Amino acid sequence: MEIIHVSAECYPVAKAGGLGDVVGALPKYQTAMGHYAKVVMPMYRTKFLYQNDWAIDFKGNATMGDRYFEYTVIKEKTNKLGFDLYLVDINGLLDREKVYGYSDDTERFLAFQIAVVDWLSHWEHHPDIIHCHDHQAGLIPFMVKYCYDYNKLASIPTVFTIHNGQYQGWMGWDKSHLIPRWDNWKSGLLEWKKNINPLASAVKNAWKVTTVSHSYLEELRYNSNGLEALFEYEKGKCVGILNGIDADVWNPETDTYLKDHFTVETVAEGKAASKKLLCQQFNLDENKALIIFIGRLVGEKAADLLPDAILSSMYALNNGVNFLILGSGDPHVEWQLKQLAGQYQGNYNVVIGYNETLSHLMYAGADFLLMPSRVEPCGLNQMYAMQYGTVPIVRNTGGLRDTVVDMGDWQGWGIRFNHASVGDITHGITRAAGLFDHGQTHFGWMRQRMMEIDNSWENAVQQYINVYTSLK
Ligand code: ADP
Ligand code: GLC
């Protein structure tokens, strides 16, 4: 099958979170399994762009409201990522360094989507599937069905994957003129609660909707930032498919970001070597359990609870553990986390920012990874942690619930708690410290147990192919 993925992120071209990881991996594994998968994304000005060779694939033009724009689609020449990669350049809109966070993001991603459908309408053949990811590609299922200029694409099945239902791309009706002319009778298919809502529109218009874990699919029906009734109504076309992890990038035996590699057999020594590096670099105590947090410092990840949870755990455990935090986001949380560094020198440190290399060393060298998320559609961090023998301490929600079994349960290897609260997090950390200090044999068994879990992409790829074939 020929599948074209449309996404705002794709690792290693541009990544802000797990969406990038998934779109960098899924098409590669689809291609490896005999399909023809392609990715199209915006041409941001990232390092990857300048370090690789490109050929011009297409030049076109389109309009967004009364704004006429030209766009260029370039293609990576060497199949470096294991699939065909296309970037869309639109001067003045997509030629920026960052993926998100600009005041004109609505116009940027709308122009991107218009360019993509316009480009597709110039292909001599039709792909078998258009697979759109998150709200930045959420208007495409509507546009191919109901925008007059793109009618010839209407018969191509569209699949929409929700990686994060919290962000929906809302825009007021005052911006409706930016969408290419459409059949007015269909306006309701753009709308949710009196706004144009690209995520809701995608759920209404895509032929099939998937999300990235079974538990999250269930949760969307009672907790989806206003779309609960929609998910209840559309449940028949929604499927949960758990993400995999890319073994070419996330494997402690071959990880190119690491100096000290290890396998299930050598996990103890391998992790000790990485822990030593981390402790030296960040002034931490090697003999104490090292607990890390990596991620966006936002409410969804319950990052606002981290400062108090760290204080409370340090107090409960008499400074008996180390914390190392890597992330950026809410400026107040960033500030609070930086403040703690003075208070707990030798047991705590924080790096504000985004650092791919450091994140790999942290997964490898830590003893525990904390993820108290309020909402977690799938969560890749806990899967990476498990692959690197790092025990996950997670809240019982979404993909975390589907991938981590508590050590109190049969054959369990993780620590789970129920509430995103300082009390529950502290309790989880206390259990972790107890295990580290008094249960090293069981701790060693848990590490090996989780490293043997198969979270590879092959299984998920087959489930996506089943979804696609159900639409033929
Ligand atoms: P989300 O996509 O909601 O942020 P995921 O768990 O699916 O959460 O994926 C997060 C991805 O982003 C992981 O690959 C994680 O290692 C990475 N990541 C998040 N924050 C940082 C950071 N500050 N530095 C490096 N990598 C990060
Ligand atoms: C989103 C979710 C995260 C998921 C990722 C990849 O960013 O927040 O839970 O793992 O997408 O699907």
Tab-separated table of C-alpha atoms and ligand atoms in Angstrom, residues 9 16-23 134 161-167 211-213 216 241 243 296 300-301 371 373 375-383 399-400 457 464, ligand 2:
chain	number	residue	atom	x	y	z
A	9	GLU	CA	6.908	16.739	13.381
A	16	ALA	CA	9.024	18.695	19.970
A	17	GLY	CA	7.789	15.487	21.622
A	18	GLY	CA	6.528	11.989	21.023
A	19	LEU	CA	4.684	12.865	17.796
A	20	GLY	CA	8.100	13.367	16.189
A	21	ASP	CA	9.337	10.000	17.403
A	22	VAL	CA	6.263	8.188	16.102
A	23	VAL	CA	6.221	9.822	12.669
A	134	ASP	CA	-2.894	15.620	15.239
A	161	THR	CA	-4.349	9.654	14.539
A	162	ILE	CA	-4.800	11.539	17.792
A	163	HIS	CA	-1.525	11.832	19.652
A	164	ASN	CA	-2.818	14.551	21.906
A	165	GLY	CA	-6.487	15.461	22.231
A	166	GLN	CA	-5.800	18.372	24.584
A	167	TYR	CA	-4.691	20.634	21.746
A	211	THR	CA	-5.321	6.970	19.034
A	212	VAL	CA	-2.137	5.799	20.630
A	213	SER	CA	-3.352	3.465	23.406
A	216	TYR	CA	-6.636	6.688	26.217
A	241	ILE	CA	-3.131	1.220	18.691
A	243	ASN	CA	2.890	3.070	19.849
A	296	ARG	CA	7.521	19.217	28.753
A	300	GLU	CA	-0.684	17.536	31.290
A	301	LYS	CA	2.560	16.099	32.594
A	371	MET	CA	5.854	10.306	35.051
A	373	SER	CA	1.019	12.745	34.009
A	375	VAL	CA	-3.088	12.977	30.709
A	376	GLU	CA	-0.856	10.576	28.788
A	377	PRO	CA	-2.181	9.315	25.446
A	378	CYS	CA	0.650	6.813	25.117
A	379	GLY	CA	3.877	8.091	26.618
A	380	LEU	CA	7.164	7.031	25.124
A	381	ASN	CA	9.438	7.995	28.015
A	382	GLN	CA	8.320	5.079	30.154
A	383	MET	CA	8.875	2.687	27.233
A	399	GLY	CA	-0.765	4.587	27.838
A	400	LEU	CA	1.015	4.454	31.193
A	457	TRP	CA	6.826	-1.359	16.062
A	464	TYR	CA	-2.398	0.127	11.136
B	2	GLC	C1	1.626	12.892	22.342
B	2	GLC	C2	1.251	12.324	23.699
B	2	GLC	C3	2.114	11.194	24.138
B	2	GLC	C4	2.351	10.215	23.007
B	2	GLC	C5	2.901	10.943	21.792
B	2	GLC	C6	3.159	10.027	20.610
B	2	GLC	O1	2.519	13.909	22.377
B	2	GLC	O2	1.211	13.338	24.692
B	2	GLC	O3	1.522	10.525	25.237
B	2	GLC	O4	3.262	9.217	23.403
B	2	GLC	O5	2.016	11.917	21.383
B	2	GLC	O6	2.004	9.359	20.184
